[in-house]
Each structure stands twice: as structure tokens, then as C-alpha cells.
mmCIF file of C-alpha atoms in Angstrom:
data_model
loop_
_atom_site.group_PDB
_atom_site.id
_atom_site.type_symbol
_atom_site.label_atom_id
_atom_site.label_comp_id
_atom_site.label_asym_id
_atom_site.label_seq_id
_atom_site.Cartn_x
_atom_site.Cartn_y
_atom_site.Cartn_z
ATOM 1 C CA MET A 1 6.628 -10.078 -3.278
ATOM 2 C CA ALA A 2 7.121 -9.289 -6.973
ATOM 3 C CA TYR A 3 4.108 -8.280 -9.028
ATOM 4 C CA GLU A 4 5.582 -9.404 -12.363
ATOM 5 C CA SER A 5 2.983 -9.069 -15.156
ATOM 6 C CA PHE A 6 0.459 -7.609 -12.696
ATOM 7 C CA ALA A 7 2.529 -4.409 -12.521
ATOM 8 C CA TYR A 8 1.676 -3.486 -16.089
ATOM 9 C CA LEU A 9 -2.043 -4.022 -15.507
ATOM 10 C CA TYR A 10 -2.224 -2.467 -12.068
ATOM 11 C CA ASP A 11 -3.306 1.039 -13.018
ATOM 12 C CA GLN A 12 -6.126 -0.223 -15.229
ATOM 13 C CA LEU A 13 -7.422 -2.400 -12.423
ATOM 14 C CA MET A 14 -7.016 0.280 -9.752
ATOM 15 C CA ASP A 15 -8.442 3.239 -11.666
ATOM 16 C CA GLU A 16 -11.097 3.734 -8.977
ATOM 17 C CA ALA A 17 -8.680 3.493 -6.044
ATOM 18 C CA PRO A 18 -9.122 6.456 -3.635
ATOM 19 C CA TYR A 19 -5.664 7.973 -4.126
ATOM 20 C CA ASP A 20 -6.986 11.497 -3.621
ATOM 21 C CA ALA A 21 -8.552 10.439 -0.319
ATOM 22 C CA TRP A 22 -5.195 9.053 0.840
ATOM 23 C CA LEU A 23 -3.560 12.341 -0.109
ATOM 24 C CA THR A 24 -6.192 14.363 1.750
ATOM 25 C CA PHE A 25 -5.792 12.157 4.815
ATOM 26 C CA PHE A 26 -2.027 12.605 4.735
ATOM 27 C CA LYS A 27 -2.213 16.390 4.322
ATOM 28 C CA THR A 28 -4.718 16.699 7.166
ATOM 29 C CA MET A 29 -2.576 14.688 9.578
ATOM 30 C CA GLN A 30 0.642 16.359 8.412
ATOM 31 C CA GLU A 31 -0.720 19.880 8.807
ATOM 32 C CA THR A 32 -2.027 18.970 12.255
ATOM 33 C CA HIS A 33 1.062 17.225 13.614
ATOM 34 C CA PHE A 34 4.081 18.406 11.558
ATOM 35 C CA SER A 35 3.340 21.643 9.711
ATOM 36 C CA SER A 36 6.885 22.028 8.363
ATOM 37 C CA CYS A 37 6.876 18.606 6.669
ATOM 38 C CA LYS A 38 8.567 18.700 3.274
ATOM 39 C CA ASN A 39 10.484 15.477 2.546
ATOM 40 C CA VAL A 40 8.296 12.373 2.209
ATOM 41 C CA LEU A 41 9.188 8.726 1.652
ATOM 42 C CA ASP A 42 6.488 6.794 -0.199
ATOM 43 C CA LEU A 43 7.055 3.165 0.820
ATOM 44 C CA ALA A 44 5.597 0.401 -1.349
ATOM 45 C CA CYS A 45 5.000 3.133 -3.907
ATOM 46 C CA GLY A 46 3.893 0.696 -6.607
ATOM 47 C CA THR A 47 3.281 2.425 -9.918
ATOM 48 C CA GLY A 48 3.865 5.832 -8.365
ATOM 49 C CA GLU A 49 0.314 7.154 -8.166
ATOM 50 C CA MET A 50 0.751 8.463 -4.612
ATOM 51 C CA SER A 51 4.306 9.636 -5.276
ATOM 52 C CA ILE A 52 3.108 11.747 -8.195
ATOM 53 C CA ARG A 53 0.224 13.212 -6.201
ATOM 54 C CA LEU A 54 2.533 14.054 -3.293
ATOM 55 C CA HIS A 55 4.947 15.717 -5.715
ATOM 56 C CA GLU A 56 2.135 17.743 -7.259
ATOM 57 C CA ALA A 57 1.065 18.784 -3.749
ATOM 58 C CA GLY A 58 4.500 20.335 -3.214
ATOM 59 C CA TYR A 59 6.379 17.659 -1.292
ATOM 60 C CA ASN A 60 9.855 16.364 -2.077
ATOM 61 C CA VAL A 61 9.097 12.705 -2.664
ATOM 62 C CA THR A 62 11.198 9.556 -2.797
ATOM 63 C CA GLY A 63 9.536 6.298 -3.846
ATOM 64 C CA VAL A 64 10.583 2.818 -2.727
ATOM 65 C CA ASP A 65 9.181 -0.519 -3.819
ATOM 66 C CA LEU A 66 10.307 -4.144 -3.895
ATOM 67 C CA SER A 67 9.046 -4.735 -7.435
ATOM 68 C CA GLU A 68 11.340 -3.749 -10.290
ATOM 69 C CA ASP A 69 8.378 -3.871 -12.675
ATOM 70 C CA MET A 70 6.278 -1.542 -10.546
ATOM 71 C CA LEU A 71 9.169 0.899 -10.329
ATOM 72 C CA ALA A 72 9.640 0.825 -14.089
ATOM 73 C CA VAL A 73 6.018 1.896 -14.529
ATOM 74 C CA ALA A 74 6.335 4.578 -11.835
ATOM 75 C CA SER A 75 9.514 6.007 -13.307
ATOM 76 C CA GLU A 76 8.062 6.151 -16.812
ATOM 77 C CA LYS A 77 4.984 8.013 -15.565
ATOM 78 C CA ALA A 78 7.069 10.557 -13.645
ATOM 79 C CA ILE A 79 9.380 11.165 -16.611
ATOM 80 C CA THR A 80 6.414 11.602 -18.943
ATOM 81 C CA LYS A 81 5.077 14.308 -16.643
ATOM 82 C CA GLY A 82 8.494 15.938 -16.387
ATOM 83 C CA TYR A 83 8.796 15.219 -12.650
ATOM 84 C CA ASN A 84 12.103 14.464 -10.970
ATOM 85 C CA ILE A 85 11.049 11.774 -8.495
ATOM 86 C CA PRO A 86 13.761 9.317 -7.407
ATOM 87 C CA PHE A 87 12.636 5.700 -7.177
ATOM 88 C CA PHE A 88 14.594 2.908 -5.483
ATOM 89 C CA GLN A 89 14.180 -0.852 -5.309
ATOM 90 C CA GLN A 90 14.442 -1.883 -1.661
ATOM 91 C CA ASN A 91 12.671 -3.997 0.914
ATOM 92 C CA MET A 92 10.762 -1.861 3.424
ATOM 93 C CA THR A 93 11.944 -4.168 6.211
ATOM 94 C CA ASN A 94 15.556 -3.039 5.706
ATOM 95 C CA LEU A 95 15.894 0.465 4.295
ATOM 96 C CA GLN A 96 19.460 1.475 3.526
ATOM 97 C CA GLY A 97 21.364 4.465 2.194
ATOM 98 C CA PHE A 98 18.747 7.149 2.852
ATOM 99 C CA GLY A 99 18.916 10.383 4.765
ATOM 100 C CA GLN A 100 16.125 11.295 7.120
ATOM 101 C CA PHE A 101 12.582 12.189 6.113
ATOM 102 C CA ASP A 102 9.885 14.341 7.670
ATOM 103 C CA ALA A 103 7.251 11.714 6.935
ATOM 104 C CA VAL A 104 6.897 8.156 5.669
ATOM 105 C CA VAL A 105 3.685 6.798 4.165
ATOM 106 C CA ILE A 106 2.712 3.162 3.531
ATOM 107 C CA PHE A 107 -0.717 3.362 1.928
ATOM 108 C CA CYS A 108 -3.035 1.082 -0.054
ATOM 109 C CA ASP A 109 -2.819 -1.706 2.581
ATOM 110 C CA SER A 110 0.738 -2.442 1.416
ATOM 111 C CA LEU A 111 1.791 -3.440 4.929
ATOM 112 C CA ASN A 112 -0.626 -6.372 4.711
ATOM 113 C CA TYR A 113 1.583 -7.999 2.072
ATOM 114 C CA LEU A 114 4.342 -8.667 4.602
ATOM 115 C CA LYS A 115 4.473 -12.378 5.284
ATOM 116 C CA ASP A 116 4.694 -12.478 9.085
ATOM 117 C CA GLU A 117 4.970 -10.558 12.347
ATOM 118 C CA SER A 118 8.761 -10.281 12.168
ATOM 119 C CA GLU A 119 8.565 -8.398 8.862
ATOM 120 C CA VAL A 120 6.033 -5.917 10.239
ATOM 121 C CA ILE A 121 8.216 -5.318 13.294
ATOM 122 C CA SER A 122 11.320 -4.918 11.114
ATOM 123 C CA THR A 123 9.493 -2.418 8.919
ATOM 124 C CA PHE A 124 8.501 -0.251 11.871
ATOM 125 C CA ARG A 125 12.077 -0.290 13.148
ATOM 126 C CA SER A 126 13.449 0.438 9.691
ATOM 127 C CA VAL A 127 11.095 3.390 9.220
ATOM 128 C CA PHE A 128 11.983 4.731 12.656
ATOM 129 C CA GLN A 129 15.630 4.959 11.590
ATOM 130 C CA VAL A 130 14.913 7.055 8.471
ATOM 131 C CA LEU A 131 12.567 9.515 10.208
ATOM 132 C CA LYS A 132 13.636 12.819 11.720
ATOM 133 C CA GLN A 133 12.847 13.375 15.373
ATOM 134 C CA GLY A 134 9.191 14.398 15.418
ATOM 135 C CA GLY A 135 8.653 12.882 11.979
ATOM 136 C CA LEU A 136 5.460 11.051 11.062
ATOM 137 C CA LEU A 137 4.626 7.546 9.895
ATOM 138 C CA LEU A 138 1.185 7.138 8.324
ATOM 139 C CA PHE A 139 -0.149 3.819 7.083
ATOM 140 C CA ASP A 140 -3.376 1.914 6.562
ATOM 141 C CA VAL A 141 -4.188 -1.790 6.894
ATOM 142 C CA HIS A 142 -7.162 -4.021 6.272
ATOM 143 C CA SER A 143 -9.290 -4.506 9.359
ATOM 144 C CA LEU A 144 -9.931 -7.909 10.924
ATOM 145 C CA TYR A 145 -13.536 -7.538 9.784
ATOM 146 C CA LYS A 146 -12.580 -7.105 6.134
ATOM 147 C CA MET A 147 -9.960 -9.843 6.186
ATOM 148 C CA ASN A 148 -12.176 -12.431 7.869
ATOM 149 C CA ASN A 149 -15.664 -11.503 6.646
ATOM 150 C CA LEU A 150 -15.503 -9.640 3.342
ATOM 151 C CA PHE A 151 -12.642 -11.312 1.455
ATOM 152 C CA PRO A 152 -12.924 -15.091 1.982
ATOM 153 C CA GLY A 153 -15.072 -16.866 -0.567
ATOM 154 C CA LYS A 154 -15.584 -13.748 -2.684
ATOM 155 C CA THR A 155 -15.062 -13.483 -6.440
ATOM 156 C CA PHE A 156 -14.417 -10.175 -8.176
ATOM 157 C CA ALA A 157 -14.599 -10.028 -11.954
ATOM 158 C CA TYR A 158 -14.312 -7.524 -14.762
ATOM 159 C CA ASN A 159 -14.923 -8.003 -18.478
ATOM 160 C CA GLY A 160 -13.521 -5.298 -20.724
ATOM 161 C CA GLU A 161 -12.540 -5.129 -24.364
ATOM 162 C CA GLU A 162 -8.792 -5.014 -23.712
ATOM 163 C CA ILE A 163 -8.519 -6.634 -20.309
ATOM 164 C CA SER A 164 -10.637 -8.995 -18.223
ATOM 165 C CA TYR A 165 -9.940 -10.646 -14.902
ATOM 166 C CA ILE A 166 -11.256 -13.100 -12.349
ATOM 167 C CA TRP A 167 -10.147 -12.458 -8.762
ATOM 168 C CA ASN A 168 -10.902 -15.200 -6.232
ATOM 169 C CA SER A 169 -10.190 -14.701 -2.536
ATOM 170 C CA TYR A 170 -9.749 -17.552 -0.074
ATOM 171 C CA ARG A 171 -9.157 -17.743 3.654
ATOM 172 C CA GLY A 172 -5.445 -18.200 4.314
ATOM 173 C CA GLU A 173 -3.820 -20.854 6.443
ATOM 174 C CA LEU A 174 -2.537 -18.275 8.942
ATOM 175 C CA PRO A 175 -4.854 -16.331 11.275
ATOM 176 C CA ASN A 176 -6.403 -13.190 9.751
ATOM 177 C CA SER A 177 -4.986 -13.867 6.290
ATOM 178 C CA VAL A 178 -6.276 -14.340 2.745
ATOM 179 C CA GLU A 179 -4.934 -15.542 -0.565
ATOM 180 C CA HIS A 180 -6.012 -13.834 -3.774
ATOM 181 C CA GLU A 181 -5.863 -15.886 -6.961
ATOM 182 C CA LEU A 182 -5.790 -13.577 -9.980
ATOM 183 C CA THR A 183 -6.324 -14.613 -13.581
ATOM 184 C CA PHE A 184 -6.005 -11.945 -16.296
ATOM 185 C CA PHE A 185 -6.835 -11.999 -19.985
ATOM 186 C CA VAL A 186 -5.095 -9.172 -21.851
ATOM 187 C CA LEU A 187 -5.571 -8.337 -25.519
ATOM 188 C CA ASP A 188 -2.445 -8.543 -27.646
ATOM 189 C CA GLU A 189 -3.078 -5.923 -30.325
ATOM 190 C CA GLU A 190 -0.606 -7.494 -32.750
ATOM 191 C CA THR A 191 -2.209 -10.941 -32.754
ATOM 192 C CA ASN A 192 -5.715 -9.808 -31.738
ATOM 193 C CA GLN A 193 -5.694 -12.660 -29.221
ATOM 194 C CA TYR A 194 -5.856 -12.656 -25.432
ATOM 195 C CA ASP A 195 -2.844 -13.587 -23.317
ATOM 196 C CA ARG A 196 -3.509 -15.248 -19.972
ATOM 197 C CA PHE A 197 -1.612 -14.373 -16.776
ATOM 198 C CA GLU A 198 -1.988 -15.907 -13.309
ATOM 199 C CA GLU A 199 -0.672 -14.730 -9.944
ATOM 200 C CA VAL A 200 -1.312 -15.444 -6.260
ATOM 201 C CA HIS A 201 -1.162 -12.641 -3.690
ATOM 202 C CA PHE A 202 -1.046 -13.140 0.096
ATOM 203 C CA GLN A 203 -2.265 -10.644 2.688
ATOM 204 C CA ARG A 204 -2.387 -10.749 6.461
ATOM 205 C CA THR A 205 -3.474 -8.314 9.152
ATOM 206 C CA TYR A 206 -3.445 -8.115 12.953
ATOM 207 C CA PRO A 207 -5.546 -6.652 15.778
ATOM 208 C CA ILE A 208 -5.246 -2.899 16.273
ATOM 209 C CA GLU A 209 -3.819 -3.464 19.737
ATOM 210 C CA GLN A 210 -1.034 -5.594 18.264
ATOM 211 C CA TYR A 211 -0.027 -2.798 15.899
ATOM 212 C CA TYR A 212 -0.020 -0.441 18.911
ATOM 213 C CA THR A 213 2.384 -2.731 20.750
ATOM 214 C CA TRP A 214 4.806 -3.102 17.858
ATOM 215 C CA LEU A 215 4.797 0.640 17.146
ATOM 216 C CA THR A 216 5.445 1.493 20.793
ATOM 217 C CA GLU A 217 8.237 -1.064 21.007
ATOM 218 C CA ALA A 218 9.826 0.497 17.907
ATOM 219 C CA GLY A 219 9.847 3.884 19.670
ATOM 220 C CA PHE A 220 6.804 5.571 18.143
ATOM 221 C CA THR A 221 4.146 7.645 19.890
ATOM 222 C CA LEU A 222 0.573 7.084 18.729
ATOM 223 C CA LEU A 223 -1.184 10.244 17.523
ATOM 224 C CA ASN A 224 -4.322 9.032 15.777
ATOM 225 C CA THR A 225 -6.201 5.909 14.720
ATOM 226 C CA ALA A 226 -9.106 6.200 12.321
ATOM 227 C CA GLY A 227 -11.440 4.049 10.270
ATOM 228 C CA ASP A 228 -12.162 4.367 6.538
ATOM 229 C CA PHE A 229 -10.737 7.872 5.895
ATOM 230 C CA LEU A 230 -13.263 9.328 8.347
ATOM 231 C CA HIS A 231 -10.946 10.852 10.982
ATOM 232 C CA MET A 232 -13.076 8.994 13.520
ATOM 233 C CA PRO A 233 -12.078 6.143 15.862
ATOM 234 C CA PRO A 234 -12.370 2.783 14.102
ATOM 235 C CA THR A 235 -15.329 0.544 14.793
ATOM 236 C CA GLN A 236 -15.665 -3.209 14.320
ATOM 237 C CA ASN A 237 -17.285 -2.695 10.882
ATOM 238 C CA HIS A 238 -14.685 -0.399 9.361
ATOM 239 C CA GLU A 239 -12.793 -2.001 6.490
ATOM 240 C CA ARG A 240 -9.588 0.034 6.562
ATOM 241 C CA ILE A 241 -7.700 1.238 9.638
ATOM 242 C CA PHE A 242 -5.414 4.290 9.517
ATOM 243 C CA PHE A 243 -2.528 4.906 11.898
ATOM 244 C CA THR A 244 -0.632 8.152 12.429
ATOM 245 C CA VAL A 245 2.388 7.922 14.729
ATOM 246 C CA LYS A 246 5.354 10.137 15.577
ATOM 247 C CA LYS A 247 9.018 9.491 16.244
#
């Protein structure tokens, strides 16, 4: 999917996102299972927040995203900081032209934006091909509980001086899916009027056991499954499920 105008608002709307917790989770798993890890592929890197944090933590990072607009924001941020982080526009289901990495991360429930089972399977196979033997794949997804109980029928709203939004979530037509309808009002400083933007985002998740099956079929070995950054086995009430697997 392309984020279009949403890309340029993303960081303002996600300023409380737990990027540092994702980084800590990655470093803990990496130090436990692949201590010599150096080269990391940040898939669905968005505006580069994780890529920049990984770079600052000492990793050699490459960022990949489907959205040209997201990548433009990410590249500008890296250049402003003086960081040499390569960013590429590709689909995670069909990675091409890369060498092999020590680790691949797909954080911020980005995998849930894939439209169907075939795209999830293709992504796992694609990642397997760009990982070194013994390399790690770490990703998180929304739980069934969050997708079916916390999202549908909910409205999230924010009213600021420069940007406001209304975010409505509805149960999707497919099992374990939701549609997010986003309406933004952004202040145009030149006209002192608010511009309106609208987008629809689709997300879908699957049972933990289904992810296990697809990962195993792609050739991975499961190392760890955790709920909500806690390094503990997921329960039925956890909102976010973390997977760490090895090639």
C-alpha cells in the first residue's frame, strides 16, 4: 500500500510509538541468538525511525519500504543527521538485488498490512533468501484479541493546533481483519486554513499457530514468541505478538 499524504504526517501521529522498546527487544534477542550480528535489513522501514535508531546503536542498516513518500521522509531525516543509510523502494514479498544480512526486522505491525496469506508466505520466503545461515528474522503482529476486540467500532481522535485527525476502525470483510478510515485536517501556514486528507488502511492478522506453520515451511526455526515486549509467552489478552526465528 502507498501512504501518500499520510507519510508526511506519520511522525507527528506516531510520536508516542515505542520505537525504543522495539530496539531493546531486537538487541536482547540478537545478543542472545546471534552475538556477531552487524548488518540489518529494516523492512517496511516507513519514515526511518527504527533505521536511525539501529544505526545509532552501531548496526549497518539498510531500509526498504513500498512507499516512495515514506522513503523520502526517511532519507531526509538520515541526511539531516549526517547518517549514510541506504533506502530502497521494494515490495517485501519480492526482495531483489541485495546481499545477505545477519538480521531482518519487520516491526510496528507492518506485516499486518499485507493483503492475504500468499503475501505473508512470499515475504517469509523472500526474507529467508536474503538472510545468512543462522541469521535472524524478528517481527511483531497484532494479536487476534486486538484485531477482533479492540479495533472494531473504535474511534481515535486528536485535536491539535496544526494537525487534527479522526481515526475510525471497522471490522473487515475477511476474518481477523480491520479497516481504518483516517481523516486529517492539516494547517496550511500560507493560507492559515486547514487542508483535509482522507485515506483507508487495511490490516489483517492470523493465529499464532498459522504463523508457525508458514515460518517452518519457509525453512525457519522458531526461537522465541513473546507478548507485548515482555519476553514472556503470549497470552490471549496480549495485543502484540513478537516472533524471533532463525535461518
